[in-house]
mmCIF file of C-alpha atoms in Angstrom:
data_model
loop_
_atom_site.group_PDB
_atom_site.id
_atom_site.type_symbol
_atom_site.label_atom_id
_atom_site.label_comp_id
_atom_site.label_asym_id
_atom_site.label_seq_id
_atom_site.Cartn_x
_atom_site.Cartn_y
_atom_site.Cartn_z
ATOM 1 C CA MET O 1 0.000 0.000 0.000
ATOM 2 C CA MET O 2 1.215 3.499 -0.890
ATOM 3 C CA ASP O 3 2.169 5.980 1.807
ATOM 4 C CA VAL O 4 0.594 9.223 0.520
ATOM 5 C CA ASN O 5 1.095 12.695 2.022
ATOM 6 C CA LEU O 6 -0.017 16.158 1.016
ATOM 7 C CA VAL O 7 2.733 18.528 2.134
ATOM 8 C CA LEU O 8 1.497 22.073 2.737
ATOM 9 C CA LEU O 9 3.950 24.760 1.616
ATOM 10 C CA LYS O 10 3.491 27.551 4.145
ATOM 11 C CA LYS O 11 4.270 31.188 3.480
ATOM 12 C CA ASN O 12 7.035 31.209 6.127
ATOM 13 C CA ASN O 13 8.835 28.408 4.179
ATOM 14 C CA SER O 14 7.863 25.752 6.700
ATOM 15 C CA GLN O 15 5.985 22.630 5.667
ATOM 16 C CA LYS O 16 3.296 20.488 7.222
ATOM 17 C CA ALA O 17 2.502 16.976 6.002
ATOM 18 C CA PHE O 18 -0.980 15.476 6.053
ATOM 19 C CA SER O 19 -1.185 11.713 5.678
ATOM 20 C CA LEU O 20 -3.897 10.424 3.352
ATOM 21 C CA SER O 21 -4.561 7.021 4.848
ATOM 22 C CA SER O 22 -7.941 6.177 3.311
ATOM 23 C CA GLY O 23 -8.801 5.370 -0.298
ATOM 24 C CA VAL O 24 -10.913 8.529 -0.614
ATOM 25 C CA THR O 25 -9.987 11.922 0.858
ATOM 26 C CA VAL O 26 -12.324 14.913 0.587
ATOM 27 C CA ILE O 27 -10.754 18.368 0.977
ATOM 28 C CA GLY O 28 -12.951 21.323 1.823
ATOM 29 C CA ARG O 29 -14.274 23.806 4.336
ATOM 30 C CA ARG O 30 -16.997 21.629 5.896
ATOM 31 C CA HIS O 31 -16.426 19.997 9.273
ATOM 32 C CA ASP O 32 -17.037 16.503 7.845
ATOM 33 C CA CYS O 33 -14.239 16.764 5.232
ATOM 34 C CA ASP O 34 -11.204 14.506 5.676
ATOM 35 C CA LEU O 35 -8.884 17.494 5.287
ATOM 36 C CA ARG O 36 -10.625 20.658 6.514
ATOM 37 C CA ILE O 37 -9.408 24.083 5.361
ATOM 38 C CA PRO O 38 -11.395 26.835 7.123
ATOM 39 C CA LEU O 39 -10.985 29.546 4.475
ATOM 40 C CA MET O 40 -13.811 31.189 2.518
ATOM 41 C CA SER O 41 -11.934 30.790 -0.784
ATOM 42 C CA VAL O 42 -12.135 27.004 -0.299
ATOM 43 C CA SER O 43 -15.489 25.441 -1.185
ATOM 44 C CA ARG O 44 -17.404 23.388 1.374
ATOM 45 C CA ARG O 45 -16.515 20.240 -0.590
ATOM 46 C CA HIS O 46 -13.695 21.442 -2.828
ATOM 47 C CA CYS O 47 -11.971 18.377 -4.262
ATOM 48 C CA GLN O 48 -11.492 14.677 -3.714
ATOM 49 C CA LEU O 49 -8.478 12.384 -3.984
ATOM 50 C CA ASN O 50 -9.107 8.738 -4.872
ATOM 51 C CA ARG O 51 -6.587 5.950 -4.541
ATOM 52 C CA ASP O 52 -7.415 2.884 -6.628
ATOM 53 C CA GLU O 53 -5.000 0.038 -7.383
ATOM 54 C CA GLY O 54 -1.901 2.213 -7.089
ATOM 55 C CA VAL O 55 -3.321 5.092 -9.163
ATOM 56 C CA LEU O 56 -4.064 8.404 -7.469
ATOM 57 C CA LYS O 57 -6.663 10.728 -9.009
ATOM 58 C CA ILE O 58 -7.875 14.156 -7.989
ATOM 59 C CA ARG O 59 -11.313 15.463 -8.925
ATOM 60 C CA ASP O 60 -12.739 18.936 -8.471
ATOM 61 C CA LEU O 61 -16.160 18.789 -6.794
ATOM 62 C CA GLY O 62 -17.607 21.824 -8.569
ATOM 63 C CA SER O 63 -15.627 24.281 -6.457
ATOM 64 C CA ARG O 64 -16.068 27.994 -7.106
ATOM 65 C CA ASN O 65 -12.340 28.788 -7.341
ATOM 66 C CA GLY O 66 -11.189 25.554 -8.935
ATOM 67 C CA THR O 67 -8.566 22.932 -8.197
ATOM 68 C CA TYR O 68 -5.162 23.244 -9.852
ATOM 69 C CA VAL O 69 -2.508 20.621 -10.563
ATOM 70 C CA ASN O 70 0.889 22.006 -11.613
ATOM 71 C CA GLY O 71 -0.754 25.338 -12.361
ATOM 72 C CA LYS O 72 -3.508 24.005 -14.626
ATOM 73 C CA ARG O 73 -7.174 24.031 -13.599
ATOM 74 C CA ILE O 74 -8.530 20.491 -13.667
ATOM 75 C CA ASP O 75 -11.862 18.704 -13.463
ATOM 76 C CA GLU O 76 -10.125 15.378 -12.926
ATOM 77 C CA ALA O 77 -6.496 14.297 -13.285
ATOM 78 C CA VAL O 78 -4.122 11.473 -12.440
ATOM 79 C CA ILE O 79 -1.545 12.833 -9.996
ATOM 80 C CA ARG O 80 1.984 11.635 -9.303
ATOM 81 C CA ALA O 81 4.674 12.197 -6.696
ATOM 82 C CA GLY O 82 6.013 15.746 -6.909
ATOM 83 C CA ASP O 83 2.857 17.270 -8.420
ATOM 84 C CA TYR O 84 1.780 20.645 -7.019
ATOM 85 C CA ILE O 85 -1.868 20.924 -5.984
ATOM 86 C CA GLU O 86 -3.598 24.243 -5.288
ATOM 87 C CA VAL O 87 -6.772 24.433 -3.222
ATOM 88 C CA GLY O 88 -7.795 28.040 -2.672
ATOM 89 C CA PRO O 89 -4.666 30.006 -1.708
ATOM 90 C CA LEU O 90 -2.890 26.896 -0.383
ATOM 91 C CA LYS O 91 -0.218 24.937 -2.239
ATOM 92 C CA PHE O 92 0.515 21.301 -1.520
ATOM 93 C CA VAL O 93 3.090 18.900 -2.940
ATOM 94 C CA LEU O 94 2.063 15.283 -3.390
ATOM 95 C CA GLN O 95 4.527 12.930 -1.712
ATOM 96 C CA ILE O 96 4.239 9.179 -2.339
ATOM 97 C CA ASP O 97 6.374 6.667 -0.433
ATOM 98 C CA GLY O 98 8.711 9.486 0.647
ATOM 99 C CA GLU O 99 9.220 10.862 -2.878
ATOM 100 C CA PRO O 100 10.128 13.544 -3.612
ATOM 101 C CA LYS O 101 12.488 13.704 -0.643
ATOM 102 C CA ASP O 102 13.276 17.390 -1.131
ATOM 103 C CA ILE O 103 10.194 19.543 -1.504
ATOM 104 C CA ALA O 104 10.594 23.058 -2.896
ATOM 105 C CA GLU O 105 8.299 25.909 -3.831
ATOM 106 C CA PRO O 106 7.296 25.733 -7.531
ATOM 107 C CA GLU O 107 9.260 28.935 -8.272
ATOM 108 C CA LEU O 108 12.460 27.379 -6.898
ATOM 109 C CA ALA O 109 11.876 24.164 -8.804
ATOM 110 C CA ALA O 110 11.315 26.162 -12.017
ATOM 111 C CA GLN O 111 14.606 27.993 -11.515
ATOM 112 C CA ALA O 112 16.363 24.647 -11.142
ATOM 113 C CA LEU O 113 15.182 23.467 -14.578
ATOM 114 C CA PRO O 114 17.840 23.573 -17.299
ATOM 115 C CA GLN O 115 17.331 26.451 -19.747
ATOM 116 C CA GLU O 116 16.974 24.088 -22.740
ATOM 117 C CA SER O 117 13.889 22.407 -21.267
ATOM 118 C CA VAL O 118 12.228 25.788 -20.675
ATOM 119 C CA SER O 119 12.747 26.873 -24.276
ATOM 120 C CA THR O 120 11.784 23.547 -25.886
ATOM 121 C CA GLY O 121 8.251 23.586 -24.507
ATOM 122 C CA ASN O 122 8.897 20.753 -22.066
ATOM 123 C CA SER O 123 5.569 20.174 -20.311
ATOM 124 C CA ALA O 124 7.080 20.239 -16.804
ATOM 125 C CA ALA O 125 8.619 23.629 -17.518
ATOM 126 C CA ASP O 126 5.320 24.879 -18.961
ATOM 127 C CA ASP O 127 3.525 23.716 -15.815
ATOM 128 C CA PHE O 128 5.967 25.595 -13.585
ATOM 129 C CA GLU O 129 5.663 28.756 -15.684
ATOM 130 C CA SER O 130 1.866 28.751 -15.411
ATOM 131 C CA PHE O 131 2.160 28.116 -11.663
ATOM 132 C CA ILE O 132 4.312 31.230 -11.328
ATOM 133 C CA GLU O 133 1.684 33.226 -13.248
ATOM 134 C CA LEU O 134 -0.947 32.035 -10.753
ATOM 135 C CA ASP O 135 1.252 33.271 -7.903
ATOM 136 C CA GLU O 136 1.394 36.689 -9.518
ATOM 137 C CA LEU O 137 -2.410 36.728 -9.808
ATOM 138 C CA ASP O 138 -2.697 35.846 -6.117
ATOM 139 C CA GLU O 139 -0.475 38.808 -5.254
ATOM 140 C CA LEU O 140 -2.721 41.128 -7.287
ATOM 141 C CA GLU O 141 -5.838 39.894 -5.470
ATOM 142 C CA GLY O 142 -4.213 40.823 -2.170
ATOM 143 C CA ASP O 143 -6.444 38.919 0.221
ATOM 144 C CA SER O 144 -4.739 35.531 0.041
ATOM 145 C CA ASP O 145 -1.625 36.775 1.884
ATOM 146 C CA SER O 146 -3.643 37.818 4.919
ATOM 147 C CA LEU O 147 -5.498 34.496 4.814
ATOM 148 C CA LEU O 148 -2.203 32.603 4.703
ATOM 149 C CA ASP O 149 -0.798 34.666 7.572
ATOM 150 C CA GLU O 150 -3.915 33.892 9.575
ATOM 151 C CA LEU O 151 -3.722 30.206 8.702
ATOM 152 C CA ASP O 152 -0.008 29.992 9.529
ATOM 153 C CA SER O 153 -0.597 31.546 12.927
ATOM 154 C CA LEU O 154 -3.706 29.499 13.730
ATOM 155 C CA ASP O 155 -2.401 26.234 12.252
ATOM 156 C CA GLU O 156 -6.071 25.301 11.855
ATOM 157 C CA ILE O 157 -6.088 22.790 9.043
ATOM 158 C CA ASP O 158 -7.734 19.692 10.398
ATOM 159 C CA SER O 159 -7.000 16.210 9.207
ATOM 160 C CA ALA O 160 -9.657 13.734 10.272
#
């Protein structure tokens, strides 16, 4: 059986891992969600992760602000170790069986990519570039920073 964690990338560069022990994990604002994120920009039932025969899928549950994998808005997608998942203003990295060992912010990972792969249209590089654009949009909106500060200080994400 896979050991699956969602690692929250906090604004202060710290990280917090949430173990996904069941086959189905619902992320959202409601109290009955498996991973509860008490922020208004997160829908009551935002997205769901399903583990089936070694394959991990994420599905948006009709959320208002969408679910993003590697910077792209998805309805449903197969996710792999090292993928970046955005739920509201929060960014998580998917860690499976301890991989990736070193978890970095998407911007840092994009800077580590060789220049050739960025210019050749390599899909991983494209994903990182769109993720950076999303970060810039978040900065323009202005409210997500205060939400993240509040969340970092409260440490209120609940994992059932």
